[in-house]
Amino acid sequence: MTTKGLIGIKALDPDTVIDELEGKDEVVFVAKVDSLHDVVAFVEHENMKALSKFVFFTIRAIPGVKNTETTIMLDE
């Protein structure tokens, strides 16, 4: 089973966040948006724990990230 997450990111500098995430294997899609969030990323991981760790230790560690919001989708 794969766990997918749609991550909404509020950031001081959205371009820096996009540059940091573009090369990551877990990131399927990343884009700058003009809505509630500044950046959205579609991320895949083997389980929910690994996805949570990626959000908290990789995405939130990027300088300028103010907040993240995750929507989880499970594949069977």
PDB file with one MODEL, atoms N, CA, C and O in Angstrom:
MODEL        1
ATOM      1  N   MET A   1       0.842  -1.170   0.000  1.00  0.00           N
ATOM      2  CA  MET A   1       0.000   0.000   0.000  1.00  0.00           C
ATOM      3  C   MET A   1       0.892   1.240   0.000  1.00  0.00           C
ATOM      4  O   MET A   1       1.910   1.283   0.691  1.00  0.00           O
ATOM      5  N   THR A   2       0.504   2.234  -0.772  1.00  0.00           N
ATOM      6  CA  THR A   2       1.229   3.503  -0.801  1.00  0.00           C
ATOM      7  C   THR A   2       0.372   4.575  -0.144  1.00  0.00           C
ATOM      8  O   THR A   2      -0.855   4.561  -0.239  1.00  0.00           O
ATOM      9  N   THR A   3       1.034   5.487   0.512  1.00  0.00           N
ATOM     10  CA  THR A   3       0.350   6.632   1.105  1.00  0.00           C
ATOM     11  C   THR A   3       0.752   7.864   0.316  1.00  0.00           C
ATOM     12  O   THR A   3       1.936   8.131   0.108  1.00  0.00           O
ATOM     13  N   LYS A   4      -0.255   8.611  -0.118  1.00  0.00           N
ATOM     14  CA  LYS A   4      -0.007   9.832  -0.876  1.00  0.00           C
ATOM     15  C   LYS A   4      -0.522  11.004  -0.065  1.00  0.00           C
ATOM     16  O   LYS A   4      -1.526  10.893   0.638  1.00  0.00           O
ATOM     17  N   GLY A   5       0.159  12.108  -0.165  1.00  0.00           N
ATOM     18  CA  GLY A   5      -0.272  13.305   0.543  1.00  0.00           C
ATOM     19  C   GLY A   5      -0.229  14.518  -0.354  1.00  0.00           C
ATOM     20  O   GLY A   5       0.720  14.723  -1.111  1.00  0.00           O
ATOM     21  N   LEU A   6      -1.272  15.317  -0.258  1.00  0.00           N
ATOM     22  CA  LEU A   6      -1.293  16.611  -0.921  1.00  0.00           C
ATOM     23  C   LEU A   6      -0.951  17.627   0.161  1.00  0.00           C
ATOM     24  O   LEU A   6      -1.715  17.812   1.108  1.00  0.00           O
ATOM     25  N   ILE A   7       0.185  18.280   0.023  1.00  0.00           N
ATOM     26  CA  ILE A   7       0.705  19.167   1.054  1.00  0.00           C
ATOM     27  C   ILE A   7       0.539  20.616   0.605  1.00  0.00           C
ATOM     28  O   ILE A   7       1.075  21.022  -0.426  1.00  0.00           O
ATOM     29  N   GLY A   8      -0.202  21.383   1.382  1.00  0.00           N
ATOM     30  CA  GLY A   8      -0.309  22.820   1.162  1.00  0.00           C
ATOM     31  C   GLY A   8       0.719  23.506   2.044  1.00  0.00           C
ATOM     32  O   GLY A   8       0.801  23.216   3.237  1.00  0.00           O
ATOM     33  N   ILE A   9       1.499  24.406   1.478  1.00  0.00           N
ATOM     34  CA  ILE A   9       2.614  25.022   2.204  1.00  0.00           C
ATOM     35  C   ILE A   9       2.501  26.547   2.145  1.00  0.00           C
ATOM     36  O   ILE A   9       2.402  27.129   1.065  1.00  0.00           O
ATOM     37  N   LYS A  10       2.519  27.186   3.320  1.00  0.00           N
ATOM     38  CA  LYS A  10       2.635  28.643   3.401  1.00  0.00           C
ATOM     39  C   LYS A  10       4.115  28.953   3.582  1.00  0.00           C
ATOM     40  O   LYS A  10       4.770  28.385   4.456  1.00  0.00           O
ATOM     41  N   ALA A  11       4.640  29.850   2.760  1.00  0.00           N
ATOM     42  CA  ALA A  11       6.080  30.120   2.808  1.00  0.00           C
ATOM     43  C   ALA A  11       6.372  31.591   2.546  1.00  0.00           C
ATOM     44  O   ALA A  11       5.646  32.268   1.818  1.00  0.00           O
ATOM     45  N   LEU A  12       7.449  32.066   3.154  1.00  0.00           N
ATOM     46  CA  LEU A  12       7.900  33.433   2.902  1.00  0.00           C
ATOM     47  C   LEU A  12       8.440  33.574   1.486  1.00  0.00           C
ATOM     48  O   LEU A  12       8.243  34.605   0.842  1.00  0.00           O
ATOM     49  N   ASP A  13       9.123  32.534   0.996  1.00  0.00           N
ATOM     50  CA  ASP A  13       9.687  32.532  -0.357  1.00  0.00           C
ATOM     51  C   ASP A  13       9.307  31.224  -1.059  1.00  0.00           C
ATOM     52  O   ASP A  13      10.045  30.243  -0.964  1.00  0.00           O
ATOM     53  N   PRO A  14       8.174  31.195  -1.758  1.00  0.00           N
ATOM     54  CA  PRO A  14       7.717  29.974  -2.417  1.00  0.00           C
ATOM     55  C   PRO A  14       8.728  29.383  -3.398  1.00  0.00           C
ATOM     56  O   PRO A  14       8.810  28.162  -3.530  1.00  0.00           O
ATOM     57  N   ASP A  15       9.491  30.219  -4.082  1.00  0.00           N
ATOM     58  CA  ASP A  15      10.464  29.716  -5.059  1.00  0.00           C
ATOM     59  C   ASP A  15      11.554  28.876  -4.396  1.00  0.00           C
ATOM     60  O   ASP A  15      12.007  27.886  -4.971  1.00  0.00           O
ATOM     61  N   THR A  16      11.974  29.258  -3.199  1.00  0.00           N
ATOM     62  CA  THR A  16      12.967  28.472  -2.458  1.00  0.00           C
ATOM     63  C   THR A  16      12.403  27.104  -2.100  1.00  0.00           C
ATOM     64  O   THR A  16      13.095  26.094  -2.220  1.00  0.00           O
ATOM     65  N   VAL A  17      11.159  27.069  -1.666  1.00  0.00           N
ATOM     66  CA  VAL A  17      10.511  25.799  -1.315  1.00  0.00           C
ATOM     67  C   VAL A  17      10.440  24.894  -2.540  1.00  0.00           C
ATOM     68  O   VAL A  17      10.756  23.708  -2.452  1.00  0.00           O
ATOM     69  N   ILE A  18      10.033  25.436  -3.663  1.00  0.00           N
ATOM     70  CA  ILE A  18       9.945  24.651  -4.901  1.00  0.00           C
ATOM     71  C   ILE A  18      11.319  24.122  -5.297  1.00  0.00           C
ATOM     72  O   ILE A  18      11.449  22.950  -5.649  1.00  0.00           O
ATOM     73  N   ASP A  19      12.340  24.963  -5.246  1.00  0.00           N
ATOM     74  CA  ASP A  19      13.703  24.528  -5.585  1.00  0.00           C
ATOM     75  C   ASP A  19      14.169  23.390  -4.689  1.00  0.00           C
ATOM     76  O   ASP A  19      14.808  22.450  -5.163  1.00  0.00           O
ATOM     77  N   GLU A  20      13.856  23.465  -3.398  1.00  0.00           N
ATOM     78  CA  GLU A  20      14.265  22.423  -2.444  1.00  0.00           C
ATOM     79  C   GLU A  20      13.541  21.102  -2.690  1.00  0.00           C
ATOM     80  O   GLU A  20      14.127  20.034  -2.515  1.00  0.00           O
ATOM     81  N   LEU A  21      12.277  21.164  -3.093  1.00  0.00           N
ATOM     82  CA  LEU A  21      11.473  19.944  -3.223  1.00  0.00           C
ATOM     83  C   LEU A  21      11.579  19.273  -4.591  1.00  0.00           C
ATOM     84  O   LEU A  21      11.354  18.068  -4.700  1.00  0.00           O
ATOM     85  N   GLU A  22      11.917  20.028  -5.632  1.00  0.00           N
ATOM     86  CA  GLU A  22      11.914  19.484  -6.990  1.00  0.00           C
ATOM     87  C   GLU A  22      12.802  18.262  -7.178  1.00  0.00           C
ATOM     88  O   GLU A  22      12.449  17.385  -7.966  1.00  0.00           O
ATOM     89  N   GLY A  23      13.898  18.166  -6.518  1.00  0.00           N
ATOM     90  CA  GLY A  23      14.809  17.047  -6.726  1.00  0.00           C
ATOM     91  C   GLY A  23      14.551  15.829  -5.857  1.00  0.00           C
ATOM     92  O   GLY A  23      15.241  14.819  -5.995  1.00  0.00           O
ATOM     93  N   LYS A  24      13.581  15.900  -4.973  1.00  0.00           N
ATOM     94  CA  LYS A  24      13.319  14.802  -4.036  1.00  0.00           C
ATOM     95  C   LYS A  24      12.547  13.675  -4.721  1.00  0.00           C
ATOM     96  O   LYS A  24      11.600  13.925  -5.467  1.00  0.00           O
ATOM     97  N   ASP A  25      12.963  12.423  -4.460  1.00  0.00           N
ATOM     98  CA  ASP A  25      12.309  11.255  -5.056  1.00  0.00           C
ATOM     99  C   ASP A  25      10.854  11.109  -4.624  1.00  0.00           C
ATOM    100  O   ASP A  25      10.026  10.624  -5.394  1.00  0.00           O
ATOM    101  N   GLU A  26      10.538  11.524  -3.404  1.00  0.00           N
ATOM    102  CA  GLU A  26       9.192  11.361  -2.863  1.00  0.00           C
ATOM    103  C   GLU A  26       8.185  12.330  -3.476  1.00  0.00           C
ATOM    104  O   GLU A  26       6.979  12.083  -3.434  1.00  0.00           O
ATOM    105  N   VAL A  27       8.671  13.423  -4.041  1.00  0.00           N
ATOM    106  CA  VAL A  27       7.799  14.472  -4.567  1.00  0.00           C
ATOM    107  C   VAL A  27       7.428  14.157  -6.014  1.00  0.00           C
ATOM    108  O   VAL A  27       8.284  14.115  -6.897  1.00  0.00           O
ATOM    109  N   VAL A  28       6.134  13.938  -6.233  1.00  0.00           N
ATOM    110  CA  VAL A  28       5.627  13.629  -7.568  1.00  0.00           C
ATOM    111  C   VAL A  28       5.354  14.917  -8.349  1.00  0.00           C
ATOM    112  O   VAL A  28       5.577  14.978  -9.558  1.00  0.00           O
ATOM    113  N   PHE A  29       4.871  15.939  -7.650  1.00  0.00           N
ATOM    114  CA  PHE A  29       4.481  17.197  -8.290  1.00  0.00           C
ATOM    115  C   PHE A  29       4.632  18.327  -7.278  1.00  0.00           C
ATOM    116  O   PHE A  29       4.306  18.155  -6.104  1.00  0.00           O
ATOM    117  N   VAL A  30       5.119  19.470  -7.720  1.00  0.00           N
ATOM    118  CA  VAL A  30       5.203  20.653  -6.861  1.00  0.00           C
ATOM    119  C   VAL A  30       4.941  21.886  -7.727  1.00  0.00           C
ATOM    120  O   VAL A  30       5.435  21.984  -8.850  1.00  0.00           O
ATOM    121  N   ALA A  31       4.155  22.827  -7.188  1.00  0.00           N
ATOM    122  CA  ALA A  31       3.820  24.019  -7.969  1.00  0.00           C
ATOM    123  C   ALA A  31       3.514  25.197  -7.050  1.00  0.00           C
ATOM    124  O   ALA A  31       3.079  25.031  -5.911  1.00  0.00           O
ATOM    125  N   LYS A  32       3.756  26.379  -7.580  1.00  0.00           N
ATOM    126  CA  LYS A  32       3.402  27.623  -6.899  1.00  0.00           C
ATOM    127  C   LYS A  32       1.930  27.908  -7.210  1.00  0.00           C
ATOM    128  O   LYS A  32       1.501  27.771  -8.355  1.00  0.00           O
ATOM    129  N   VAL A  33       1.162  28.302  -6.200  1.00  0.00           N
ATOM    130  CA  VAL A  33      -0.262  28.579  -6.396  1.00  0.00           C
ATOM    131  C   VAL A  33      -0.633  29.913  -5.751  1.00  0.00           C
ATOM    132  O   VAL A  33       0.053  30.397  -4.851  1.00  0.00           O
ATOM    133  N   ASP A  34      -1.713  30.483  -6.223  1.00  0.00           N
ATOM    134  CA  ASP A  34      -2.252  31.718  -5.644  1.00  0.00           C
ATOM    135  C   ASP A  34      -3.583  31.388  -4.984  1.00  0.00           C
ATOM    136  O   ASP A  34      -4.645  31.621  -5.561  1.00  0.00           O
ATOM    137  N   SER A  35      -3.521  30.850  -3.787  1.00  0.00           N
ATOM    138  CA  SER A  35      -4.736  30.512  -3.049  1.00  0.00           C
ATOM    139  C   SER A  35      -4.425  30.557  -1.564  1.00  0.00           C
ATOM    140  O   SER A  35      -3.619  31.375  -1.119  1.00  0.00           O
ATOM    141  N   LEU A  36      -5.052  29.694  -0.808  1.00  0.00           N
ATOM    142  CA  LEU A  36      -4.825  29.632   0.636  1.00  0.00           C
ATOM    143  C   LEU A  36      -3.357  29.354   0.958  1.00  0.00           C
ATOM    144  O   LEU A  36      -2.830  29.855   1.952  1.00  0.00           O
ATOM    145  N   HIS A  37      -2.699  28.555   0.116  1.00  0.00           N
ATOM    146  CA  HIS A  37      -1.290  28.213   0.303  1.00  0.00           C
ATOM    147  C   HIS A  37      -0.464  28.860  -0.799  1.00  0.00           C
ATOM    148  O   HIS A  37      -1.001  29.314  -1.809  1.00  0.00           O
ATOM    149  N   ASP A  38       0.846  28.896  -0.592  1.00  0.00           N
ATOM    150  CA  ASP A  38       1.753  29.459  -1.594  1.00  0.00           C
ATOM    151  C   ASP A  38       2.309  28.391  -2.531  1.00  0.00           C
ATOM    152  O   ASP A  38       2.612  28.664  -3.693  1.00  0.00           O
ATOM    153  N   VAL A  39       2.441  27.155  -2.003  1.00  0.00           N
ATOM    154  CA  VAL A  39       2.988  26.023  -2.758  1.00  0.00           C
ATOM    155  C   VAL A  39       2.153  24.793  -2.433  1.00  0.00           C
ATOM    156  O   VAL A  39       1.724  24.611  -1.293  1.00  0.00           O
ATOM    157  N   VAL A  40       1.921  23.945  -3.441  1.00  0.00           N
ATOM    158  CA  VAL A  40       1.333  22.630  -3.188  1.00  0.00           C
ATOM    159  C   VAL A  40       2.297  21.572  -3.701  1.00  0.00           C
ATOM    160  O   VAL A  40       2.959  21.751  -4.724  1.00  0.00           O
ATOM    161  N   ALA A  41       2.361  20.468  -2.970  1.00  0.00           N
ATOM    162  CA  ALA A  41       3.226  19.355  -3.366  1.00  0.00           C
ATOM    163  C   ALA A  41       2.446  18.061  -3.208  1.00  0.00           C
ATOM    164  O   ALA A  41       1.724  17.874  -2.228  1.00  0.00           O
ATOM    165  N   PHE A  42       2.597  17.173  -4.177  1.00  0.00           N
ATOM    166  CA  PHE A  42       2.002  15.846  -4.117  1.00  0.00           C
ATOM    167  C   PHE A  42       3.141  14.881  -3.819  1.00  0.00           C
ATOM    168  O   PHE A  42       4.088  14.769  -4.597  1.00  0.00           O
ATOM    169  N   VAL A  43       3.046  14.185  -2.686  1.00  0.00           N
ATOM    170  CA  VAL A  43       4.143  13.370  -2.175  1.00  0.00           C
ATOM    171  C   VAL A  43       3.681  11.932  -1.984  1.00  0.00           C
ATOM    172  O   VAL A  43       2.556  11.698  -1.542  1.00  0.00           O
ATOM    173  N   GLU A  44       4.542  10.958  -2.314  1.00  0.00           N
ATOM    174  CA  GLU A  44       4.249   9.533  -2.111  1.00  0.00           C
ATOM    175  C   GLU A  44       5.253   8.927  -1.147  1.00  0.00           C
ATOM    176  O   GLU A  44       6.446   9.227  -1.193  1.00  0.00           O
ATOM    177  N   HIS A  45       4.739   8.057  -0.262  1.00  0.00           N
ATOM    178  CA  HIS A  45       5.600   7.313   0.659  1.00  0.00           C
ATOM    179  C   HIS A  45       5.001   5.945   0.891  1.00  0.00           C
ATOM    180  O   HIS A  45       3.847   5.692   0.543  1.00  0.00           O
ATOM    181  N   GLU A  46       5.805   5.046   1.492  1.00  0.00           N
ATOM    182  CA  GLU A  46       5.351   3.671   1.700  1.00  0.00           C
ATOM    183  C   GLU A  46       4.319   3.543   2.818  1.00  0.00           C
ATOM    184  O   GLU A  46       3.542   2.588   2.824  1.00  0.00           O
ATOM    185  N   ASN A  47       4.294   4.478   3.760  1.00  0.00           N
ATOM    186  CA  ASN A  47       3.294   4.431   4.834  1.00  0.00           C
ATOM    187  C   ASN A  47       3.092   5.833   5.412  1.00  0.00           C
ATOM    188  O   ASN A  47       3.817   6.772   5.082  1.00  0.00           O
ATOM    189  N   MET A  48       2.087   5.947   6.281  1.00  0.00           N
ATOM    190  CA  MET A  48       1.739   7.249   6.825  1.00  0.00           C
ATOM    191  C   MET A  48       2.830   7.816   7.735  1.00  0.00           C
ATOM    192  O   MET A  48       3.047   9.028   7.763  1.00  0.00           O
ATOM    193  N   LYS A  49       3.507   6.956   8.469  1.00  0.00           N
ATOM    194  CA  LYS A  49       4.577   7.418   9.362  1.00  0.00           C
ATOM    195  C   LYS A  49       5.717   8.054   8.559  1.00  0.00           C
ATOM    196  O   LYS A  49       6.228   9.111   8.929  1.00  0.00           O
ATOM    197  N   ALA A  50       6.106   7.407   7.470  1.00  0.00           N
ATOM    198  CA  ALA A  50       7.175   7.944   6.621  1.00  0.00           C
ATOM    199  C   ALA A  50       6.752   9.265   5.976  1.00  0.00           C
ATOM    200  O   ALA A  50       7.561  10.184   5.850  1.00  0.00           O
ATOM    201  N   LEU A  51       5.492   9.357   5.571  1.00  0.00           N
ATOM    202  CA  LEU A  51       4.988  10.600   4.987  1.00  0.00           C
ATOM    203  C   LEU A  51       5.016  11.727   6.021  1.00  0.00           C
ATOM    204  O   LEU A  51       5.427  12.846   5.715  1.00  0.00           O
ATOM    205  N   SER A  52       4.583  11.429   7.229  1.00  0.00           N
ATOM    206  CA  SER A  52       4.602  12.437   8.298  1.00  0.00           C
ATOM    207  C   SER A  52       6.019  12.906   8.598  1.00  0.00           C
ATOM    208  O   SER A  52       6.255  14.101   8.779  1.00  0.00           O
ATOM    209  N   LYS A  53       6.961  11.972   8.650  1.00  0.00           N
ATOM    210  CA  LYS A  53       8.360  12.340   8.889  1.00  0.00           C
ATOM    211  C   LYS A  53       8.883  13.241   7.774  1.00  0.00           C
ATOM    212  O   LYS A  53       9.602  14.205   8.038  1.00  0.00           O
ATOM    213  N   PHE A  54       8.525  12.929   6.528  1.00  0.00           N
ATOM    214  CA  PHE A  54       8.963  13.746   5.402  1.00  0.00           C
ATOM    215  C   PHE A  54       8.433  15.174   5.539  1.00  0.00           C
ATOM    216  O   PHE A  54       9.168  16.137   5.320  1.00  0.00           O
ATOM    217  N   VAL A  55       7.160  15.305   5.900  1.00  0.00           N
ATOM    218  CA  VAL A  55       6.575  16.639   6.060  1.00  0.00           C
ATOM    219  C   VAL A  55       7.264  17.398   7.190  1.00  0.00           C
ATOM    220  O   VAL A  55       7.664  18.549   7.013  1.00  0.00           O
ATOM    221  N   PHE A  56       7.401  16.762   8.341  1.00  0.00           N
ATOM    222  CA  PHE A  56       7.925  17.473   9.504  1.00  0.00           C
ATOM    223  C   PHE A  56       9.430  17.702   9.463  1.00  0.00           C
ATOM    224  O   PHE A  56       9.904  18.748   9.906  1.00  0.00           O
ATOM    225  N   PHE A  57      10.190  16.743   8.938  1.00  0.00           N
ATOM    226  CA  PHE A  57      11.650  16.867   8.986  1.00  0.00           C
ATOM    227  C   PHE A  57      12.282  17.356   7.687  1.00  0.00           C
ATOM    228  O   PHE A  57      13.430  17.802   7.696  1.00  0.00           O
ATOM    229  N   THR A  58      11.566  17.283   6.580  1.00  0.00           N
ATOM    230  CA  THR A  58      12.122  17.754   5.311  1.00  0.00           C
ATOM    231  C   THR A  58      11.464  19.059   4.874  1.00  0.00           C
ATOM    232  O   THR A  58      12.144  20.060   4.651  1.00  0.00           O
ATOM    233  N   ILE A  59      10.138  19.043   4.752  1.00  0.00           N
ATOM    234  CA  ILE A  59       9.448  20.242   4.266  1.00  0.00           C
ATOM    235  C   ILE A  59       9.519  21.372   5.294  1.00  0.00           C
ATOM    236  O   ILE A  59       9.867  22.503   4.953  1.00  0.00           O
ATOM    237  N   ARG A  60       9.195  21.072   6.529  1.00  0.00           N
ATOM    238  CA  ARG A  60       9.198  22.133   7.549  1.00  0.00           C
ATOM    239  C   ARG A  60      10.606  22.616   7.895  1.00  0.00           C
ATOM    240  O   ARG A  60      10.759  23.663   8.525  1.00  0.00           O
ATOM    241  N   ALA A  61      11.616  21.881   7.498  1.00  0.00           N
ATOM    242  CA  ALA A  61      13.002  22.306   7.741  1.00  0.00           C
ATOM    243  C   ALA A  61      13.498  23.305   6.696  1.00  0.00           C
ATOM    244  O   ALA A  61      14.551  23.917   6.876  1.00  0.00           O
ATOM    245  N   ILE A  62      12.753  23.473   5.613  1.00  0.00           N
ATOM    246  CA  ILE A  62      13.144  24.428   4.570  1.00  0.00           C
ATOM    247  C   ILE A  62      12.995  25.846   5.138  1.00  0.00           C
ATOM    248  O   ILE A  62      11.945  26.183   5.685  1.00  0.00           O
ATOM    249  N   PRO A  63      14.024  26.665   5.016  1.00  0.00           N
ATOM    250  CA  PRO A  63      13.939  28.031   5.536  1.00  0.00           C
ATOM    251  C   PRO A  63      12.769  28.801   4.917  1.00  0.00           C
ATOM    252  O   PRO A  63      12.572  28.783   3.702  1.00  0.00           O
ATOM    253  N   GLY A  64      12.007  29.469   5.762  1.00  0.00           N
ATOM    254  CA  GLY A  64      10.893  30.284   5.283  1.00  0.00           C
ATOM    255  C   GLY A  64       9.549  29.586   5.268  1.00  0.00           C
ATOM    256  O   GLY A  64       8.532  30.233   5.018  1.00  0.00           O
ATOM    257  N   VAL A  65       9.508  28.285   5.528  1.00  0.00           N
ATOM    258  CA  VAL A  65       8.223  27.585   5.590  1.00  0.00           C
ATOM    259  C   VAL A  65       7.540  27.975   6.891  1.00  0.00           C
ATOM    260  O   VAL A  65       8.087  27.779   7.977  1.00  0.00           O
ATOM    261  N   LYS A  66       6.329  28.535   6.768  1.00  0.00           N
ATOM    262  CA  LYS A  66       5.600  28.994   7.949  1.00  0.00           C
ATOM    263  C   LYS A  66       4.624  27.940   8.461  1.00  0.00           C
ATOM    264  O   LYS A  66       4.437  27.808   9.670  1.00  0.00           O
ATOM    265  N   ASN A  67       4.000  27.188   7.552  1.00  0.00           N
ATOM    266  CA  ASN A  67       2.973  26.238   7.952  1.00  0.00           C
ATOM    267  C   ASN A  67       2.749  25.225   6.836  1.00  0.00           C
ATOM    268  O   ASN A  67       2.984  25.514   5.662  1.00  0.00           O
ATOM    269  N   THR A  68       2.290  24.028   7.219  1.00  0.00           N
ATOM    270  CA  THR A  68       1.917  23.018   6.229  1.00  0.00           C
ATOM    271  C   THR A  68       0.561  22.446   6.606  1.00  0.00           C
ATOM    272  O   THR A  68       0.180  22.424   7.777  1.00  0.00           O
ATOM    273  N   GLU A  69      -0.159  21.985   5.595  1.00  0.00           N
ATOM    274  CA  GLU A  69      -1.442  21.320   5.789  1.00  0.00           C
ATOM    275  C   GLU A  69      -1.462  20.113   4.863  1.00  0.00           C
ATOM    276  O   GLU A  69      -1.220  20.246   3.664  1.00  0.00           O
ATOM    277  N   THR A  70      -1.749  18.936   5.411  1.00  0.00           N
ATOM    278  CA  THR A  70      -1.654  17.696   4.646  1.00  0.00           C
ATOM    279  C   THR A  70      -3.008  17.025   4.503  1.00  0.00           C
ATOM    280  O   THR A  70      -3.748  16.888   5.476  1.00  0.00           O
ATOM    281  N   THR A  71      -3.326  16.611   3.289  1.00  0.00           N
ATOM    282  CA  THR A  71      -4.482  15.759   3.021  1.00  0.00           C
ATOM    283  C   THR A  71      -3.930  14.403   2.618  1.00  0.00           C
ATOM    284  O   THR A  71      -3.152  14.309   1.668  1.00  0.00           O
ATOM    285  N   ILE A  72      -4.322  13.351   3.329  1.00  0.00           N
ATOM    286  CA  ILE A  72      -3.793  12.001   3.112  1.00  0.00           C
ATOM    287  C   ILE A  72      -4.726  11.203   2.210  1.00  0.00           C
ATOM    288  O   ILE A  72      -5.946  11.264   2.356  1.00  0.00           O
ATOM    289  N   MET A  73      -4.137  10.449   1.269  1.00  0.00           N
ATOM    290  CA  MET A  73      -4.875   9.523   0.417  1.00  0.00           C
ATOM    291  C   MET A  73      -4.178   8.174   0.474  1.00  0.00           C
ATOM    292  O   MET A  73      -2.956   8.103   0.346  1.00  0.00           O
ATOM    293  N   LEU A  74      -4.932   7.114   0.663  1.00  0.00           N
ATOM    294  CA  LEU A  74      -4.357   5.772   0.741  1.00  0.00           C
ATOM    295  C   LEU A  74      -4.670   4.999  -0.527  1.00  0.00           C
ATOM    296  O   LEU A  74      -5.786   5.079  -1.042  1.00  0.00           O
ATOM    297  N   ASP A  75      -3.695   4.248  -1.041  1.00  0.00           N
ATOM    298  CA  ASP A  75      -3.891   3.339  -2.173  1.00  0.00           C
ATOM    299  C   ASP A  75      -3.816   1.927  -1.649  1.00  0.00           C
ATOM    300  O   ASP A  75      -3.025   1.629  -0.754  1.00  0.00           O
ATOM    301  N   GLU A  76      -4.628   1.065  -2.197  1.00  0.00           N
ATOM    302  CA  GLU A  76      -4.570  -0.339  -1.780  1.00  0.00           C
ATOM    303  C   GLU A  76      -3.962  -1.173  -2.869  1.00  0.00           C
ATOM    304  O   GLU A  76      -3.824  -2.386  -2.713  1.00  0.00           O
TER     305      GLU A  76
ENDMDL
END
